[in-house]
Coordinates of C-alpha atoms in Angstrom, one line a residue:
M291 CA 17.7 77.9 38.4
K292 CA 17.7 74.2 39.2
K293 CA 13.9 74.2 39.6
I294 CA 13.6 75.9 36.2
I295 CA 15.9 73.4 34.5
L296 CA 14.0 70.5 36.1
T297 CA 10.7 72.0 35.0
V298 CA 12.0 72.3 31.4
I299 CA 13.3 68.7 31.4
L300 CA 10.0 67.3 32.8
T301 CA 8.0 69.4 30.3
A302 CA 10.2 68.1 27.5
V303 CA 9.7 64.5 28.6
L304 CA 6.0 65.0 29.0
V305 CA 5.7 66.6 25.5
T306 CA 7.8 63.8 24.0
C307 CA 5.8 61.1 25.6
T308 CA 2.6 62.8 24.5
I309 CA 3.8 63.1 20.9
V310 CA 5.1 59.5 20.8
T311 CA 1.8 58.2 22.3
G312 CA -0.2 60.3 19.8
I313 CA 1.8 59.0 16.9
G314 CA 1.5 55.4 18.2
Y315 CA -2.3 55.9 18.6
L316 CA -2.7 57.1 15.0
F317 CA -0.3 54.5 13.6
G318 CA -2.0 51.7 15.6
N319 CA -5.5 52.8 14.4
Y320 CA -4.2 53.1 10.9
F321 CA -2.8 49.6 10.9
V322 CA -5.9 48.0 12.5
H323 CA -8.3 49.7 10.1
F324 CA -6.1 49.4 7.0
G325 CA -4.6 46.0 7.6
L326 CA -7.0 44.0 9.7
E327 CA -10.5 45.4 9.2
R328 CA -12.6 44.1 6.3
G329 CA -15.4 45.7 4.4
T330 CA -16.2 48.9 2.6
K331 CA -19.3 51.0 2.3
D332 CA -20.1 49.3 -1.0
N333 CA -18.9 45.8 -0.1
P334 CA -19.1 44.7 3.5
K335 CA -17.2 41.5 2.5
E336 CA -14.3 43.2 0.9
S337 CA -10.8 42.2 2.1
P338 CA -8.8 44.6 4.2
R339 CA -7.6 47.6 2.2
A340 CA -4.0 46.6 2.5
Y341 CA -4.8 43.3 0.7
A342 CA -7.2 44.9 -1.7
L343 CA -4.6 47.3 -2.9
L344 CA -2.1 44.5 -3.5
M345 CA -4.5 42.1 -5.1
P346 CA -7.2 43.4 -7.4
P347 CA -10.5 41.5 -7.5
E348 CA -9.9 40.0 -10.9
A349 CA -6.7 38.3 -9.6
R350 CA -8.6 36.6 -6.8
E351 CA -10.6 34.3 -9.0
F352 CA -9.8 30.6 -8.8
A353 CA -11.6 27.8 -10.5
K354 CA -13.7 25.7 -8.1
P355 CA -12.7 22.0 -8.2
D356 CA -15.0 19.9 -10.3
Y357 CA -15.9 17.5 -7.5
P358 CA -19.1 17.0 -5.5
S359 CA -19.5 19.7 -2.9
E360 CA -21.8 21.0 -0.2
P361 CA -21.8 24.0 2.1
W362 CA -20.9 23.5 5.7
D363 CA -21.2 26.0 8.6
L364 CA -20.7 26.3 12.3
T365 CA -20.7 28.9 15.1
S366 CA -17.5 30.1 16.6
T367 CA -17.0 30.3 20.4
D368 CA -17.6 34.0 20.2
G369 CA -20.8 33.7 18.2
L370 CA -19.7 34.2 14.6
H371 CA -21.3 32.3 11.8
L372 CA -18.5 30.5 9.9
A373 CA -18.8 29.1 6.3
A374 CA -16.9 26.4 4.5
T375 CA -17.2 24.0 1.5
H376 CA -16.9 20.3 1.8
F377 CA -15.6 18.6 -1.4
S378 CA -15.8 14.8 -1.8
P379 CA -13.4 12.7 -4.0
K380 CA -15.0 11.1 -7.0
E381 CA -16.1 7.4 -7.0
G382 CA -13.1 5.1 -7.4
R383 CA -10.7 7.5 -5.6
M384 CA -12.1 7.3 -2.1
Q385 CA -9.8 5.6 0.4
E386 CA -10.0 3.8 3.7
P387 CA -9.5 5.1 6.3
E388 CA -11.4 8.1 5.2
R389 CA -8.8 10.9 4.7
W390 CA -9.6 14.5 5.1
A391 CA -7.6 17.7 4.5
I392 CA -8.6 21.1 5.9
V393 CA -7.0 23.6 3.6
V394 CA -6.6 27.1 5.2
H395 CA -6.2 30.2 3.1
G396 CA -4.0 33.2 3.9
Y397 CA -4.3 36.9 4.8
G398 CA -7.0 38.8 3.0
C399 CA -8.0 35.8 1.0
T400 CA -11.1 33.5 1.0
Q401 CA -11.6 29.8 0.5
Q402 CA -11.2 30.4 -3.3
N403 CA -7.5 30.8 -2.7
S404 CA -7.5 27.2 -1.3
Y405 CA -9.0 25.6 -4.4
Y406 CA -5.7 24.9 -6.2
I407 CA -4.3 22.9 -3.3
A408 CA -7.7 21.4 -2.5
E409 CA -7.8 19.9 -6.0
H410 CA -4.6 18.0 -5.5
Y411 CA -5.9 16.5 -2.3
L412 CA -9.1 15.5 -4.0
H413 CA -7.1 13.8 -6.8
M414 CA -5.4 11.8 -4.1
G415 CA -8.7 10.6 -2.8
Y416 CA -9.1 12.9 0.2
H417 CA -12.2 14.7 1.3
V418 CA -11.4 18.4 1.6
L419 CA -12.8 21.2 3.7
T420 CA -12.0 24.8 2.6
P421 CA -13.2 27.2 5.3
N422 CA -13.6 30.9 5.0
L423 CA -11.7 32.1 8.0
R424 CA -13.4 34.7 10.2
A425 CA -13.8 38.1 8.5
A426 CA -13.4 36.4 5.1
G427 CA -15.8 35.4 2.4
D428 CA -19.2 34.4 3.8
S429 CA -17.9 34.0 7.3
E430 CA -18.8 36.7 9.8
G431 CA -16.4 38.9 11.6
R432 CA -14.9 42.4 11.3
Y433 CA -11.3 41.9 12.1
L434 CA -8.6 39.3 11.1
T435 CA -6.6 38.2 14.1
L436 CA -3.4 36.9 12.3
G437 CA -4.1 33.3 13.4
V438 CA -5.1 33.8 17.1
R439 CA -8.9 33.3 16.9
E440 CA -8.7 31.6 13.5
S441 CA -6.8 28.7 15.1
E442 CA -9.7 28.2 17.5
D443 CA -12.0 28.1 14.6
I444 CA -10.0 25.5 12.7
V445 CA -10.1 23.2 15.8
L446 CA -13.9 23.5 15.7
W447 CA -13.9 22.5 12.0
A448 CA -11.8 19.5 12.8
R449 CA -14.1 18.5 15.7
K450 CA -17.1 18.8 13.4
I451 CA -15.5 16.4 10.9
A452 CA -14.6 14.0 13.8
R453 CA -18.2 14.1 15.0
E454 CA -19.8 13.5 11.6
R455 CA -17.1 11.1 10.3
P456 CA -15.8 9.1 13.3
H457 CA -13.4 7.0 11.1
A458 CA -11.8 10.1 9.5
K459 CA -8.0 10.9 9.6
I460 CA -7.5 14.6 9.3
L461 CA -4.6 16.8 8.3
M462 CA -4.6 20.6 8.2
H463 CA -2.7 22.5 5.5
G464 CA -2.3 26.3 5.7
V465 CA -0.5 28.9 3.6
S466 CA 0.9 32.2 5.0
M467 CA -1.5 33.4 7.7
G468 CA -3.2 30.1 7.2
A469 CA 0.1 28.4 8.0
A470 CA 0.4 30.4 11.2
T471 CA -3.2 29.4 11.9
V472 CA -2.6 25.6 11.6
M473 CA 0.6 25.9 13.6
L474 CA -1.2 27.7 16.4
A475 CA -3.9 25.0 16.3
A476 CA -1.3 22.2 16.4
G477 CA -0.2 23.4 19.8
R478 CA -3.7 23.5 21.3
D479 CA -4.8 20.9 23.8
D480 CA -8.3 20.5 22.4
L481 CA -7.4 18.9 19.1
P482 CA -9.5 15.9 18.3
R483 CA -7.5 12.6 18.1
E484 CA -8.6 12.3 14.5
L485 CA -6.4 15.2 13.5
V486 CA -3.1 13.5 12.9
A487 CA -0.8 15.8 10.8
C488 CA 0.0 19.4 9.9
V489 CA 1.5 21.0 6.8
E490 CA 2.5 24.6 7.0
D491 CA 3.6 26.6 3.9
C492 CA 5.5 29.9 4.4
G493 CA 4.3 30.6 7.9
Y494 CA 5.9 33.3 10.2
T495 CA 7.5 32.7 13.5
S496 CA 5.3 35.3 15.0
A497 CA 3.2 38.2 13.7
Y498 CA 5.0 40.5 16.1
D499 CA 8.4 39.7 14.6
L500 CA 7.1 39.9 11.0
L501 CA 5.4 43.2 11.6
A502 CA 8.4 44.6 13.4
L503 CA 10.4 44.0 10.2
Q504 CA 7.8 45.7 8.1
V505 CA 7.4 48.7 10.5
E506 CA 11.2 49.3 10.2
A507 CA 11.5 48.6 6.5
S508 CA 8.3 50.3 5.2
F509 CA 7.7 53.1 7.7
G510 CA 11.2 53.7 9.0
L511 CA 9.9 53.5 12.6
P512 CA 11.8 51.7 15.4
A513 CA 10.1 48.5 16.5
F514 CA 10.1 49.9 20.0
P515 CA 7.8 51.6 20.9
A516 CA 5.9 51.4 17.6
M517 CA 5.0 47.7 18.0
N518 CA 4.0 48.1 21.7
L519 CA 1.6 50.9 20.7
L520 CA 0.3 48.9 17.8
D521 CA -0.4 45.9 20.0
W522 CA -2.3 48.2 22.4
R523 CA -4.6 49.3 19.6
C524 CA -5.1 45.8 18.4
V525 CA -6.3 44.8 21.9
R526 CA -8.7 47.7 22.1
L527 CA -10.1 47.5 18.6
A528 CA -9.7 43.9 17.3
K529 CA -9.7 42.2 20.8
F530 CA -6.4 40.2 20.4
R531 CA -2.7 40.6 21.2
I532 CA -0.3 40.5 18.3
K533 CA 2.2 38.8 20.7
D534 CA -0.3 35.9 20.9
A535 CA 0.0 35.2 17.2
A536 CA 3.3 33.3 17.8
P537 CA 3.5 30.0 16.0
I538 CA 7.1 29.5 17.2
E539 CA 5.7 29.2 20.8
A540 CA 2.8 26.9 19.7
V541 CA 5.1 24.4 17.9
R542 CA 7.1 23.9 21.1
H543 CA 3.9 22.1 22.3
A544 CA 2.8 20.5 19.0
H545 CA 0.6 17.4 19.3
V546 CA 0.9 16.3 15.7
P547 CA 3.7 15.8 13.1
I548 CA 4.5 19.0 11.2
L549 CA 5.9 19.5 7.7
F550 CA 7.5 22.9 7.2
I551 CA 7.6 24.3 3.7
H552 CA 9.0 27.6 2.4
G553 CA 9.9 29.3 -0.8
E554 CA 13.6 30.1 -1.3
K555 CA 12.9 33.6 -2.7
D556 CA 10.2 34.6 -0.2
T557 CA 10.7 38.3 0.6
L558 CA 7.6 38.8 2.6
V559 CA 8.2 36.1 5.2
P560 CA 11.9 35.4 5.2
N561 CA 12.8 31.7 4.7
Y562 CA 15.0 31.7 7.7
M563 CA 11.8 31.7 9.7
M564 CA 11.2 28.1 8.6
D565 CA 14.5 27.0 10.2
L566 CA 13.6 28.8 13.4
L567 CA 10.2 27.1 13.5
Y568 CA 11.7 23.7 12.7
D569 CA 14.4 24.1 15.4
A570 CA 11.7 25.1 18.0
A571 CA 9.2 22.4 17.1
N572 CA 8.7 19.6 19.6
A573 CA 6.4 17.7 17.3
P574 CA 6.2 13.9 17.3
Q575 CA 7.9 14.1 13.8
K576 CA 9.0 17.0 11.7
A577 CA 10.6 17.8 8.3
T578 CA 11.4 20.7 6.1
L579 CA 11.1 21.5 2.4
L580 CA 12.6 24.5 0.7
I581 CA 11.3 25.1 -2.8
P582 CA 14.0 26.7 -5.1
G583 CA 13.0 29.9 -6.9
A584 CA 9.6 30.2 -5.2
N585 CA 8.3 33.5 -3.9
H586 CA 5.8 33.9 -1.0
A587 CA 2.9 31.4 -1.2
A588 CA 4.0 30.2 -4.7
S589 CA 5.8 27.0 -3.7
S590 CA 2.8 24.7 -4.6
Q591 CA 2.9 26.1 -8.1
V592 CA 6.6 26.6 -8.7
G593 CA 7.7 23.2 -7.4
K594 CA 4.4 21.3 -7.8
K595 CA 5.7 17.8 -8.2
L596 CA 8.2 18.0 -5.4
Y597 CA 5.7 19.9 -3.2
F598 CA 2.9 17.3 -3.3
K599 CA 5.2 14.3 -3.4
T600 CA 6.8 15.4 -0.2
I601 CA 3.5 16.0 1.4
R602 CA 2.2 12.5 0.4
D603 CA 5.3 10.8 1.7
F604 CA 5.3 12.8 5.0
V605 CA 1.7 12.3 5.9
R606 CA 1.1 8.7 4.7
P607 CA 2.1 7.0 7.9
Y608 CA -0.2 9.2 10.0
M609 CA -3.2 9.1 7.6
D610 CA -3.0 5.3 7.6
K611 CA -2.6 4.9 11.3
D612 CA -2.9 7.3 14.3
E613 CA 0.6 7.9 15.5
R614 CA -0.2 10.6 18.0
K615 CA 1.4 10.4 21.4

């Protein structure tokens, strides 16, 4: 009888594990293909389906700044062709030292989503680079990596600016996934010394924490083991670990000052994440700005005057003089 009971228990455990693994496999595949993979049969450059459903094509159109521009490109460390646009300020607004802003778009977007912020920097006399992150726009790549590989690419763009403009002072400014990207870059040891400041707008503490919230709220699944199985599929298909998309760990080792910005009414990335990031940051200097009434990624429009004034005041000392340790 004991052997029969033991056999039944072991069989039940095995069946349960098989079912859970199977569900995790299917859920992980669904998330990677639905949320991270770009391209359709008709349009290989289409954003991931999750973004495409939320944001129709007509809502993704942003006016290109009316400033001199030229295409830039480079090759990522894993062989992808990456594309960007360099905008120059108009005569009479150029400043010394030569100031640059790398404006980094968010999840599912392209460099077009950076144009609004880029225009403000151009008006302030900055040169601006608006990259298409990997797997976005004219840049190659099949999968988004939630800031992991994108942060490596941003450092390459900064190094390219430093090579071509040795007197440049560079800041990086990212929104949403772009914010996570610049925070991850800020903690890297291979930053060029010309990169002197970082502005992050509505970034998450970690992709793992953010997705765990969504898994529970949207799918009704427990974070464990769903997230572990999801991470497993990301490694196999998209070649990165969700746990590595952790800006809160990167800012503990930040090499440049960071300004943390968030919208008060952000329901996608809770604004308490800004406080956690700020508390964790070991940057040379740091500050926060909470924009009243702003939803996710809308702070620059809802609180435009306060938003850009705070940025100007925060970055001015570092754009005038290299204050890095």
